[in-house]
Short mmCIF file of C-alpha atoms in Angstrom, two decimals:
data_model
loop_
_atom_site.label_atom_id
_atom_site.label_comp_id
_atom_site.label_asym_id
_atom_site.label_seq_id
_atom_site.Cartn_x
_atom_site.Cartn_y
_atom_site.Cartn_z
CA UNK M 28 -2.14 23.23 -20.55
CA UNK M 29 -1.03 23.17 -16.76
CA UNK M 30 -3.47 22.80 -14.08
CA UNK M 31 -2.72 23.25 -10.19
CA UNK M 32 -5.01 23.10 -7.30
CA UNK M 33 -3.21 26.19 -5.59
CA UNK M 34 -5.16 26.04 -2.03
CA UNK M 35 -8.06 23.57 -0.47
CA UNK M 36 -9.82 23.33 2.64
CA UNK M 37 -13.57 21.99 3.40
CA UNK M 38 -14.71 25.69 2.57
CA UNK M 39 -13.23 26.00 -0.87
CA UNK M 40 -10.67 24.88 -3.40
CA UNK M 41 -8.67 27.39 -5.77
CA UNK M 42 -7.63 25.78 -9.13
CA UNK M 43 -5.27 27.61 -11.13
CA UNK M 44 -4.97 27.28 -14.97
CA UNK M 45 -2.16 28.39 -17.52
CA UNK M 46 -2.96 27.42 -21.31
CA UNK M 47 -0.91 28.08 -23.99
CA UNK M 48 -3.07 29.07 -27.31
CA UNK M 49 -1.75 28.92 -30.78
CA UNK M 50 -3.92 30.84 -33.49
CA UNK M 51 -3.52 31.35 -36.99
CA UNK M 52 -4.76 35.07 -36.80
CA UNK M 53 -5.70 37.77 -34.12
CA UNK M 54 -9.15 36.93 -32.69
CA UNK M 55 -11.07 36.75 -29.52
CA UNK M 56 -11.93 33.19 -27.89
CA UNK M 57 -14.25 32.39 -25.36
CA UNK M 58 -12.58 29.57 -22.88
CA UNK M 59 -15.08 27.57 -21.14
CA UNK M 60 -13.34 25.31 -18.04
CA UNK M 61 -15.25 22.90 -15.77
CA UNK M 62 -13.83 21.56 -12.55
CA UNK M 63 -16.25 19.00 -11.26
CA UNK M 64 -19.82 20.66 -10.98
CA UNK M 65 -18.24 24.35 -11.05
CA UNK M 66 -18.03 26.16 -14.60
CA UNK M 67 -16.14 29.21 -15.47
CA UNK M 68 -16.35 31.22 -18.86
CA UNK M 69 -13.95 33.98 -20.01
CA UNK M 70 -13.31 35.69 -23.18
CA UNK M 71 -9.69 36.67 -24.13
CA UNK M 72 -8.17 38.25 -27.21
CA UNK M 73 -5.73 36.72 -28.62
CA UNK M 74 -2.51 37.79 -31.19
CA UNK M 75 -1.83 35.88 -33.99
CA UNK M 76 0.69 32.95 -32.95
CA UNK M 77 1.30 31.46 -29.67
CA UNK M 78 -0.87 33.41 -26.20
CA UNK M 79 -0.61 32.40 -22.73
CA UNK M 80 -3.49 32.81 -20.36
CA UNK M 81 -4.03 32.27 -16.80
CA UNK M 82 -7.35 32.20 -14.89
CA UNK M 83 -8.39 30.59 -11.81
CA UNK M 84 -11.59 28.70 -10.68
CA UNK M 85 -12.75 28.65 -7.17
CA UNK M 86 -14.93 25.31 -6.14
CA UNK M 87 -17.05 26.05 -2.88
CA UNK M 88 -17.47 23.44 -0.38
CA UNK M 89 -15.17 20.90 -2.23
CA UNK M 90 -14.83 17.24 -1.87
CA UNK M 91 -10.98 16.98 -1.00
CA UNK M 92 -8.58 14.31 -2.11
CA UNK M 93 -7.06 12.56 0.77
CA UNK M 94 -3.97 9.65 0.98
CA UNK M 95 -5.34 6.34 1.49
CA UNK M 96 -4.07 6.44 4.86
CA UNK M 97 -6.34 9.61 5.67
CA UNK M 98 -9.35 9.15 3.84
CA UNK M 99 -10.95 9.00 0.28
CA UNK M 100 -8.80 9.92 -2.79
CA UNK M 101 -11.48 11.59 -4.54
CA UNK M 102 -11.14 12.93 -7.95
CA UNK M 103 -12.93 15.26 -10.07
CA UNK M 104 -12.92 15.67 -13.84
CA UNK M 105 -11.62 18.90 -15.53
CA UNK M 106 -12.13 20.33 -19.15
CA UNK M 107 -11.05 23.27 -20.77
CA UNK M 108 -12.62 23.92 -23.92
CA UNK M 109 -11.59 27.01 -26.44
CA UNK M 110 -14.20 28.30 -28.89
CA UNK M 111 -13.27 30.99 -31.63
CA UNK M 112 -15.14 33.95 -31.63
CA UNK M 113 -15.49 37.05 -34.07
CA UNK M 114 -16.32 40.25 -33.02
CA UNK M 115 -18.45 42.72 -35.35
CA UNK M 116 -20.57 45.78 -34.26
CA UNK M 117 -19.54 45.61 -30.44
CA UNK M 118 -21.12 42.09 -30.56
CA UNK M 119 -19.02 38.67 -30.21
CA UNK M 120 -20.27 35.67 -32.33
CA UNK M 121 -18.91 32.33 -30.70
CA UNK M 122 -18.56 29.41 -32.75
CA UNK M 123 -20.85 26.45 -31.56
CA UNK M 124 -18.16 23.95 -31.68
CA UNK M 125 -14.65 24.34 -29.67
CA UNK M 126 -11.81 24.38 -31.77
CA UNK M 127 -9.97 22.47 -29.49
CA UNK M 128 -10.31 20.92 -25.62
CA UNK M 129 -8.40 18.98 -22.89
CA UNK M 130 -9.61 16.63 -20.55
CA UNK M 131 -7.93 15.58 -17.32
CA UNK M 132 -8.81 14.56 -13.72
CA UNK M 133 -7.59 16.24 -10.54
CA UNK M 134 -7.82 15.94 -6.84
CA UNK M 135 -8.55 19.32 -4.55
CA UNK M 136 -5.90 19.01 -2.05
CA UNK M 137 -3.38 21.01 -0.40
CA UNK M 138 0.31 19.74 0.84
CA UNK M 139 2.97 20.97 2.94
CA UNK M 140 6.22 19.88 4.38
CA UNK M 141 7.78 21.56 7.10
CA UNK M 142 11.10 20.09 8.50
CA UNK M 143 10.62 17.13 6.73
CA UNK M 144 6.78 16.45 8.38
CA UNK M 145 4.14 16.29 5.76
CA UNK M 146 0.78 17.61 5.85
CA UNK M 147 -2.12 16.96 3.55
CA UNK M 148 -5.17 19.25 4.01
CA UNK M 149 -3.72 20.26 7.40
CA UNK M 150 -3.52 16.65 8.78
CA UNK M 151 -0.24 15.50 9.54
CA UNK M 152 1.16 12.08 8.00
CA UNK M 153 4.20 10.36 8.55
CA UNK M 154 5.85 8.78 5.29
CA UNK M 155 6.15 5.03 5.15
CA UNK M 156 7.40 4.84 1.54
CA UNK M 157 9.85 2.95 -1.12
CA UNK M 158 12.13 3.99 -3.97
CA UNK M 159 10.79 2.76 -7.26
CA UNK M 160 12.98 3.00 -10.76
CA UNK M 161 10.99 2.17 -14.15
CA UNK M 162 8.63 -0.37 -14.18
CA UNK M 163 10.79 -2.14 -16.77
CA UNK M 164 14.19 -1.33 -18.29
CA UNK M 165 12.06 -0.93 -21.97
CA UNK M 166 9.51 1.37 -19.78
CA UNK M 167 7.42 1.73 -23.12
CA UNK M 168 6.84 -2.25 -22.94
CA UNK M 169 5.12 -2.18 -19.33
CA UNK M 170 1.40 -2.83 -19.60
CA UNK M 171 -0.89 -0.39 -18.06
CA UNK M 172 -1.81 -3.41 -15.82
CA UNK M 173 1.57 -3.71 -14.68
CA UNK M 174 2.08 -0.34 -13.71
CA UNK M 175 -1.20 -0.16 -11.61
CA UNK M 176 -0.44 -3.52 -9.92
CA UNK M 177 2.95 -1.77 -8.85
CA UNK M 178 0.57 0.91 -6.90
CA UNK M 179 -1.69 -1.70 -5.62
CA UNK M 180 1.33 -3.65 -4.46
CA UNK M 181 2.60 -0.57 -2.51
CA UNK M 182 -0.87 0.03 -0.83
CA UNK M 183 -1.16 -3.39 0.14
CA UNK M 184 2.41 -3.37 1.96
CA UNK M 185 1.19 -0.34 4.03
CA UNK M 186 3.27 2.20 1.93
CA UNK M 187 1.91 5.84 1.76
CA UNK M 188 4.62 7.01 -0.78
CA UNK M 189 6.63 5.63 -3.72
CA UNK M 190 9.50 7.67 -4.87
CA UNK M 191 9.96 7.96 -8.74
CA UNK M 192 13.59 7.47 -8.46
CA UNK M 193 15.53 9.60 -10.98
CA UNK M 194 13.00 8.99 -13.71
CA UNK M 195 9.25 10.37 -15.42
CA UNK M 196 6.93 7.23 -15.12
CA UNK M 197 4.28 6.27 -17.62
CA UNK M 198 0.80 8.21 -17.55
CA UNK M 199 -1.13 4.99 -16.09
CA UNK M 200 1.25 4.78 -13.14
CA UNK M 201 -0.08 8.29 -12.05
CA UNK M 202 -3.57 8.03 -12.62
CA UNK M 203 -3.51 4.65 -10.89
CA UNK M 204 -1.43 6.59 -7.82
CA UNK M 205 -4.30 9.45 -7.84
CA UNK M 206 -7.00 6.61 -7.45
CA UNK M 207 -5.38 4.72 -5.05
CA UNK M 208 -4.43 7.66 -2.53
CA UNK M 209 -0.76 6.70 -3.06
CA UNK M 210 1.46 9.61 -2.54
CA UNK M 211 4.65 10.18 -5.27
CA UNK M 212 7.88 11.73 -4.68
CA UNK M 213 8.63 12.88 -8.09
CA UNK M 214 12.63 13.27 -9.05
CA UNK M 215 13.46 14.78 -12.20
CA UNK M 216 15.86 12.50 -14.30
CA UNK M 217 18.94 13.66 -13.09
CA UNK M 218 21.47 11.41 -11.20
CA UNK M 219 25.20 12.06 -10.16
CA UNK M 220 27.15 14.32 -12.28
CA UNK M 221 26.34 16.57 -15.63
CA UNK M 222 28.39 18.87 -17.68
CA UNK M 223 27.57 22.66 -17.97
CA UNK M 224 25.91 22.47 -20.98
CA UNK M 225 22.97 20.71 -19.44
CA UNK M 226 21.52 23.84 -17.35
CA UNK M 227 19.55 25.33 -19.68
CA UNK M 228 17.69 22.08 -20.82
CA UNK M 229 17.01 21.22 -17.28
CA UNK M 230 15.31 24.39 -16.63
CA UNK M 231 12.96 23.45 -19.56
CA UNK M 232 12.32 20.24 -18.63
CA UNK M 233 11.57 21.17 -14.86
CA UNK M 234 8.72 23.31 -16.24
CA UNK M 235 7.86 20.67 -18.90
CA UNK M 236 7.25 18.12 -15.95
CA UNK M 237 4.79 20.59 -14.11
CA UNK M 238 2.92 21.15 -17.24
CA UNK M 239 2.70 17.44 -17.77
CA UNK M 240 2.17 16.18 -14.33
CA UNK M 241 1.13 19.24 -12.08
CA UNK M 242 -2.60 18.32 -11.92
CA UNK M 243 -1.91 14.66 -10.46
CA UNK M 244 -2.50 15.07 -6.70
CA UNK M 245 -0.39 12.15 -5.86
CA UNK M 246 2.50 14.12 -6.55
CA UNK M 247 3.78 15.32 -2.91
CA UNK M 248 7.11 16.60 -4.09
CA UNK M 249 9.56 17.94 -6.74
CA UNK M 250 13.31 16.79 -6.58
CA UNK M 251 15.76 18.19 -8.77
CA UNK M 252 18.44 15.87 -8.72
CA UNK M 253 19.65 12.51 -7.18
CA UNK M 254 23.06 12.38 -5.45
CA UNK M 255 24.80 15.18 -7.11
CA UNK M 256 28.58 14.07 -7.51
CA UNK M 257 31.29 16.33 -6.63
CA UNK M 258 33.50 14.85 -8.66
CA UNK M 259 33.59 12.92 -12.32
CA UNK M 260 32.72 9.24 -11.12
CA UNK M 261 29.70 7.74 -10.00
CA UNK M 262 29.45 7.43 -6.11
CA UNK M 263 29.55 3.75 -5.88
CA UNK M 264 32.17 2.16 -8.04
CA UNK M 265 34.16 -0.98 -7.26
CA UNK M 266 34.56 -0.94 -3.68
CA UNK M 267 37.11 -3.82 -3.38
CA UNK M 268 40.43 -2.70 -1.12
CA UNK M 269 40.39 -0.49 1.77
CA UNK M 270 42.49 2.33 0.03
CA UNK M 271 40.12 2.41 -2.70
CA UNK M 272 36.96 2.83 -0.56
CA UNK M 273 38.84 5.42 1.63
CA UNK M 274 39.56 7.37 -1.43
CA UNK M 275 36.15 7.32 -2.90
CA UNK M 276 34.72 7.92 0.92
CA UNK M 277 37.28 11.19 1.01
CA UNK M 278 35.87 12.37 -2.46
CA UNK M 279 32.49 11.77 -1.80
CA UNK M 280 32.71 13.80 1.65
CA UNK M 281 34.36 16.43 -0.31
CA UNK M 282 31.47 16.38 -2.89
CA UNK M 283 29.18 16.83 0.01
CA UNK M 284 30.58 19.81 2.04
CA UNK M 285 32.31 21.87 -0.82
CA UNK M 286 30.60 23.85 -3.56
CA UNK M 287 30.01 22.11 -6.87
CA UNK M 288 28.56 22.82 -10.07
CA UNK M 289 26.25 20.18 -9.71
CA UNK M 290 25.01 20.76 -6.37
CA UNK M 291 25.30 24.37 -6.24
CA UNK M 292 24.52 26.13 -9.87
CA UNK M 293 22.72 23.05 -11.55
CA UNK M 294 20.38 22.21 -8.67
CA UNK M 295 19.58 25.35 -7.58
CA UNK M 296 18.43 26.30 -11.10
CA UNK M 297 16.04 23.44 -11.13
CA UNK M 298 14.61 23.85 -7.86
CA UNK M 299 13.86 27.89 -8.99
CA UNK M 300 12.37 26.55 -12.01
CA UNK M 301 9.99 24.41 -10.03
CA UNK M 302 8.99 26.82 -7.74
CA UNK M 303 8.31 29.44 -10.46
CA UNK M 304 6.35 27.17 -12.16
CA UNK M 305 4.50 25.20 -9.09
CA UNK M 306 4.18 27.09 -6.02
CA UNK M 307 1.53 24.61 -4.81
CA UNK M 308 4.03 21.62 -3.42
CA UNK M 309 7.50 21.66 -1.79
CA UNK M 310 10.59 21.39 -3.58
CA UNK M 311 14.23 20.15 -2.67
CA UNK M 312 17.04 21.04 -5.01
CA UNK M 313 18.45 17.10 -4.81
CA UNK M 314 18.43 13.99 -2.68
CA UNK M 315 21.27 12.46 -0.45
CA UNK M 316 22.89 15.72 0.39
CA UNK M 317 24.47 15.97 3.99
CA UNK M 318 24.67 19.48 5.81
CA UNK M 319 26.82 21.64 4.32
CA UNK M 320 28.04 25.35 4.24
CA UNK M 321 26.63 27.94 4.58
CA UNK M 322 23.11 26.80 6.12
CA UNK M 323 24.05 23.61 7.20
CA UNK M 324 20.77 22.05 6.46
CA UNK M 325 21.14 19.44 3.89
CA UNK M 326 18.57 17.68 2.45
CA UNK M 327 16.84 13.96 3.07
CA UNK M 328 19.60 11.26 3.78
CA UNK M 329 20.93 8.10 2.26
CA UNK M 330 22.17 5.61 4.83
CA UNK M 331 23.80 2.41 4.16
CA UNK M 332 24.33 1.09 7.41
CA UNK M 333 25.37 -2.75 6.86
CA UNK M 334 26.05 -2.25 2.95
CA UNK M 335 28.21 0.39 1.98
CA UNK M 336 29.74 0.89 5.51
CA UNK M 337 29.63 -0.04 9.10
CA UNK M 338 27.40 -1.99 10.83
CA UNK M 339 23.34 -2.32 10.60
CA UNK M 340 23.34 -2.28 14.08
CA UNK M 341 24.99 1.01 14.25
CA UNK M 342 22.21 2.54 12.61
CA UNK M 343 19.88 3.47 16.01
CA UNK M 344 23.42 5.03 17.81
CA UNK M 345 23.89 7.44 14.62
CA UNK M 346 20.06 8.57 14.73
CA UNK M 347 20.93 9.44 18.41
CA UNK M 348 24.38 11.15 17.61
CA UNK M 349 23.16 13.29 14.44
CA UNK M 350 19.32 13.45 14.67
CA UNK M 351 19.52 16.24 11.64
CA UNK M 352 20.70 13.28 9.50
CA UNK M 353 17.07 11.34 9.79
CA UNK M 354 14.55 13.79 9.46
CA UNK M 355 13.93 11.75 6.46
CA UNK M 356 16.01 8.61 5.33
CA UNK M 357 14.99 8.29 1.30
CA UNK M 358 17.43 5.51 0.77
CA UNK M 359 18.65 2.26 3.07
CA UNK M 360 19.02 -1.24 2.59
CA UNK M 361 20.84 -4.34 1.45
CA UNK M 362 20.86 -6.33 -1.51
CA UNK M 363 19.50 -9.79 -1.74
CA UNK M 364 19.31 -12.78 -4.25
CA UNK M 365 15.83 -13.39 -6.00
CA UNK M 366 13.77 -15.86 -4.47
CA UNK M 367 12.82 -19.34 -6.29
CA UNK M 368 12.75 -19.24 -10.06
CA UNK M 369 13.52 -15.62 -10.01
CA UNK M 370 17.53 -16.58 -9.35
CA UNK M 371 17.82 -18.50 -12.75
CA UNK M 372 20.08 -16.27 -14.27
CA UNK M 373 22.60 -16.70 -11.43
CA UNK M 374 23.04 -20.05 -12.62
CA UNK M 375 23.26 -21.67 -9.47
CA UNK M 376 24.27 -24.79 -10.70
CA UNK M 377 27.61 -23.47 -11.14
CA UNK M 378 28.11 -22.85 -7.30
CA UNK M 379 30.46 -21.42 -5.95
CA UNK M 380 32.13 -20.45 -9.29
CA UNK M 381 29.17 -18.00 -10.47
CA UNK M 382 30.18 -15.88 -12.87
CA UNK M 383 30.48 -12.80 -10.59
CA UNK M 384 31.86 -10.17 -13.12
CA UNK M 385 28.95 -10.86 -15.65
CA UNK M 386 26.48 -10.75 -12.36
CA UNK M 387 28.19 -7.62 -11.62
CA UNK M 388 28.32 -5.69 -15.09
CA UNK M 389 24.87 -7.19 -16.08
CA UNK M 390 22.80 -7.71 -12.91
CA UNK M 391 23.94 -5.26 -10.39
CA UNK M 392 25.67 -7.76 -7.93
CA UNK M 393 28.01 -6.02 -5.41
CA UNK M 394 30.37 -8.80 -4.72
CA UNK M 395 32.55 -6.74 -2.16
CA UNK M 396 29.84 -5.92 -0.20
CA UNK M 397 28.60 -9.49 0.06
CA UNK M 398 31.96 -10.49 0.83
CA UNK M 399 31.81 -8.45 4.01
CA UNK M 400 28.33 -8.70 5.24
CA UNK M 401 26.86 -12.53 3.68
CA UNK M 402 30.09 -13.95 2.54
CA UNK M 403 29.50 -16.54 -0.15
CA UNK M 404 32.50 -18.37 0.87
CA UNK M 405 30.94 -19.47 4.13
CA UNK M 406 28.09 -21.26 2.37
CA UNK M 407 28.25 -24.99 1.27
CA UNK M 408 25.49 -24.38 -1.46
CA UNK M 409 23.74 -21.74 -3.62
CA UNK M 410 20.47 -22.53 -1.43
CA UNK M 411 22.11 -21.53 1.66
CA UNK M 412 23.84 -18.31 0.67
CA UNK M 413 20.59 -17.60 -0.89
CA UNK M 414 18.33 -17.92 2.09
CA UNK M 415 21.35 -16.12 4.09
CA UNK M 416 21.03 -12.88 1.70
CA UNK M 417 17.55 -13.00 2.18
CA UNK M 418 17.55 -13.00 6.01
CA UNK M 419 20.23 -10.29 6.06
CA UNK M 420 17.90 -7.86 3.73
CA UNK M 421 14.72 -8.59 5.69
CA UNK M 422 16.46 -8.07 9.22
CA UNK M 423 17.95 -4.75 8.18
CA UNK M 424 14.74 -3.45 6.78
CA UNK M 425 12.68 -4.45 9.72
CA UNK M 426 14.99 -2.89 12.36
CA UNK M 427 15.58 0.37 10.31
CA UNK M 428 11.89 0.96 9.73
CA UNK M 429 11.51 0.50 13.62
CA UNK M 430 13.80 2.90 14.23
CA UNK M 431 12.54 5.48 12.14
CA UNK M 432 9.27 5.02 13.34
CA UNK M 433 10.27 5.36 17.21
CA UNK M 434 11.50 8.81 15.99
CA UNK M 435 8.31 9.59 14.64
CA UNK M 436 8.01 13.58 14.19
CA UNK M 437 11.01 13.87 16.73
CA UNK M 438 12.62 14.29 14.04
CA UNK M 439 11.55 11.94 11.29
CA UNK M 440 8.84 12.73 8.89
CA UNK M 441 9.30 9.45 7.28
CA UNK M 442 11.43 7.19 5.24
CA UNK M 443 11.70 5.49 1.84
CA UNK M 444 13.28 2.06 1.57
CA UNK M 445 15.74 1.49 -1.38
CA UNK M 446 13.97 -0.24 -3.36
CA UNK M 447 9.96 -1.59 -4.09
CA UNK M 448 10.55 -3.65 -7.60
CA UNK M 449 13.24 -4.41 -9.94
CA UNK M 450 12.89 -3.35 -13.56
CA UNK M 451 15.07 -6.33 -15.02
CA UNK M 452 16.43 -9.45 -13.57
CA UNK M 453 19.08 -8.22 -10.69
CA UNK M 454 20.41 -8.96 -7.42
CA UNK M 455 19.68 -5.55 -5.79
CA UNK M 456 17.82 -4.08 -3.21
CA UNK M 457 14.31 -4.48 -3.99
CA UNK M 458 11.86 -6.27 -1.63
CA UNK M 459 10.14 -7.34 -5.24
CA UNK M 460 12.12 -9.12 -8.47
CA UNK M 461 11.32 -8.20 -11.99
CA UNK M 462 8.44 -10.52 -11.94
CA UNK M 463 7.03 -9.38 -8.84
CA UNK M 464 7.99 -12.31 -6.87
CA UNK M 465 8.24 -11.54 -3.43
CA UNK M 466 11.54 -11.42 -1.11
CA UNK M 467 11.17 -12.12 2.60
CA UNK M 468 12.16 -8.67 3.02
CA UNK M 469 8.67 -7.98 1.47
CA UNK M 470 6.61 -9.43 4.98
CA UNK M 471 9.09 -7.52 7.18
CA UNK M 472 8.45 -4.40 5.43
CA UNK M 473 4.81 -5.29 5.63
CA UNK M 474 5.04 -5.75 9.26
CA UNK M 475 6.95 -3.05 9.98
CA UNK M 476 4.51 -0.92 7.94
CA UNK M 477 1.43 -1.66 10.26
CA UNK M 478 -0.39 1.30 11.38
CA UNK M 479 0.14 0.37 14.89
CA UNK M 480 3.20 -1.70 15.88
CA UNK M 481 5.00 -2.66 19.39
CA UNK M 482 8.68 -2.40 19.24
CA UNK M 483 11.26 -2.83 21.59
CA UNK M 484 14.91 -1.77 21.82
CA UNK M 485 16.93 -4.44 20.12
CA UNK M 486 18.58 -7.26 21.92
CA UNK M 487 22.52 -7.54 21.33
CA UNK M 488 23.70 -10.32 19.04
CA UNK M 489 25.45 -11.90 22.05
CA UNK M 490 24.89 -11.29 25.75
CA UNK M 491 26.91 -12.63 28.83
CA UNK M 492 25.50 -14.49 31.92
CA UNK M 493 25.06 -11.31 34.66
CA UNK M 494 24.60 -8.99 32.14
CA UNK M 495 21.84 -6.22 33.41
CA UNK M 496 19.59 -5.47 30.24
CA UNK M 497 17.21 -2.49 30.09
CA UNK M 498 14.92 -2.59 27.05
CA UNK M 499 12.35 0.12 26.60
CA UNK M 500 8.91 -0.88 24.80
CA UNK M 501 7.39 1.56 22.49
CA UNK M 502 3.91 1.60 20.87
CA UNK M 503 3.72 3.58 17.61
CA UNK M 504 0.07 4.32 16.24
CA UNK M 505 -0.65 5.85 12.87
CA UNK M 506 -4.39 5.93 13.89
CA UNK M 507 -6.15 9.28 13.63
CA UNK M 508 -7.92 8.59 16.77
CA UNK M 509 -6.75 7.70 20.22
CA UNK M 510 -6.36 4.14 21.26
CA UNK M 511 -8.11 3.56 24.75
CA UNK M 512 -7.19 0.60 26.79
CA UNK M 513 -4.46 -1.15 25.05
CA UNK M 514 -2.74 -3.80 26.60
CA UNK M 515 1.15 -5.08 26.09
CA UNK M 516 3.18 -7.96 27.33
CA UNK M 517 6.50 -8.79 27.10
CA UNK M 518 8.05 -12.27 27.62
CA UNK M 519 11.69 -12.98 27.98
CA UNK M 520 12.48 -17.02 27.31
CA UNK M 521 15.51 -18.69 27.80
CA UNK M 522 16.52 -22.39 28.14
CA UNK M 523 14.73 -23.62 31.05
CA UNK M 524 12.92 -20.35 32.07
CA UNK M 525 11.21 -17.05 31.40
CA UNK M 526 9.94 -13.95 32.86
CA UNK M 527 6.99 -11.92 31.62
CA UNK M 528 5.48 -8.25 31.93
CA UNK M 529 2.23 -6.85 31.54
CA UNK M 530 1.44 -3.09 30.98
CA UNK M 531 -2.26 -1.41 29.89
CA UNK M 532 -2.82 2.24 28.80
CA UNK M 533 -4.07 4.64 26.20
CA UNK M 534 -2.23 5.35 23.14
CA UNK M 535 -3.12 9.01 21.51
CA UNK M 536 -3.72 9.50 17.90
CA UNK M 537 -0.69 9.43 15.41
CA UNK M 538 1.97 9.35 18.05
CA UNK M 539 4.96 7.19 19.66
CA UNK M 540 4.74 6.49 23.09
CA UNK M 541 6.92 4.62 25.69
CA UNK M 542 4.88 1.90 27.46
CA UNK M 543 7.53 0.74 30.01
CA UNK M 544 11.08 -0.67 30.75
CA UNK M 545 12.25 -4.12 30.73
CA UNK M 546 14.65 -4.77 33.26
CA UNK M 547 16.19 -8.00 33.97
CA UNK M 548 19.75 -9.98 34.77
CA UNK M 549 21.05 -12.24 31.63
CA UNK M 550 20.65 -15.81 33.41
CA UNK M 551 23.48 -18.68 33.35
CA UNK M 552 21.40 -20.53 30.39
CA UNK M 553 23.66 -20.59 27.15
CA UNK M 554 21.67 -20.69 23.95
CA UNK M 555 19.12 -18.80 22.36
CA UNK M 556 17.46 -15.75 24.34
CA UNK M 557 14.34 -14.63 22.94
CA UNK M 558 11.77 -11.56 23.74
CA UNK M 559 8.32 -11.81 22.40
CA UNK M 560 5.92 -8.52 22.76
CA UNK M 561 2.31 -8.38 21.96
CA UNK M 562 -0.25 -5.55 21.80
CA UNK M 563 -3.87 -6.08 22.26
CA UNK M 564 -5.96 -3.63 20.96
CA UNK M 565 -9.48 -3.10 22.23
CA UNK M 566 -11.00 -4.33 19.10
CA UNK M 567 -9.51 -7.69 19.62
CA UNK M 568 -6.70 -7.13 16.89
CA UNK M 569 -3.44 -8.73 18.28
CA UNK M 570 0.10 -7.08 17.09
CA UNK M 571 3.17 -9.46 17.72
CA UNK M 572 7.15 -8.79 17.68
CA UNK M 573 9.95 -10.45 18.17
CA UNK M 574 13.91 -10.29 19.00
CA UNK M 575 16.62 -12.74 19.90
CA UNK M 576 20.10 -12.83 20.98
CA UNK M 577 22.37 -15.70 22.48
CA UNK M 578 23.63 -16.45 25.57
CA UNK M 579 27.41 -17.40 25.36
#
């Protein structure tokens, strides 16, 4: 049974049904459908064997399903019953008991995406999200409470979206997301390169995914393939050695720009299969593909500044230089060591002689990247290095998210940090470990995802006395109503002095606005330079932020 909400607004919703019925002999059947309080009855003649039937049910003045940021996640019960019948003398004799039935829950809503900006029931929504792998490596061993808890944690963090990264989740997760109003980006379980014989199976599984999951209102997007590789390698093998990194970078770039069987043929097949089975949601053929011939459109971006390449401070400049690449950034971040007892598997008592090979092979640690960004050799103790990795991850996530939110709708439609929670003991990009113990990056992500934030241009890491500074201050609001009379204060402090600024004004609904520009000459005062900004809202809520630099 496939059930899809084809369209929905405050006047009516149309629910499309498709059922495959198997009968041992030719006969008529009566199919009774219920959606909430709306009933639909129809008679269908069946031939012996498999039969596919389609019908629609229209619900007048429906109660709509909304993401938690926009409203209530109203759900409706659906029941479909099949009653065998016999026909004699022109009349139909219908059995009193159904031969079979199916029950599920559906949300009545419409979802669209244009230029990577999502609208639900006609309301625009900037998507703040995270990638999520399987809840456990042995997914069948996860409990229903554990699956629901991940959804609750995502909502508590202020996220609107979880991307189910390269896997199909357990039923309890989708039910929990439906009830919580959490949107899901649903990947097909395809990652990197595949042989040509997979194409037919992938087509069938795309259709099966719609049959299995299509009724869930939380599913906002189908994605056919994560990072289709253009050559026979995983995109991120051992990164040691400049020559090796340049070789891999060249092959990956060629795979992005040149036609490949995976990217062009396989992913096109999967995309068409999704579109034919489900015309109610956006579909993208793959994730992490740069603009390339012939249309130079591309999809979402995976941008690991400060981990696989470059410096994390280069990210804002990249956004300005190539805005098409930040329409939706679905992977970014840095690895960090788990906190507290979660780090026991690293055997910290062996510091500095950890079993780096075992940690790489079994627990995902990428030693070459750590050597570049948070070198273990610079830390006398394991605890010092552990804390440094956590600070680095939290700092990167904070500033990347603030940059993307400041580009709200111009051109960015949202983001998904990589990643939310681990499925096994790991040194990874996740902000929660496999026991759901938080890393400091979770708090950084939560603060950066508040409905209203105040942000400033980031201070350089080091400034010189006499340097001129010009820093823009912005307020980003996801609220659905304007904010009248908001007040922003900024205070720049250094050893022996400070300077303050104050602005007052209105913030439009669902917008990012520039409040003003802070201009100052760096004083002759070697030591820390700290910028504190605060937003006071009319209801008394205060939102703060802090940036720091060092005066040389």
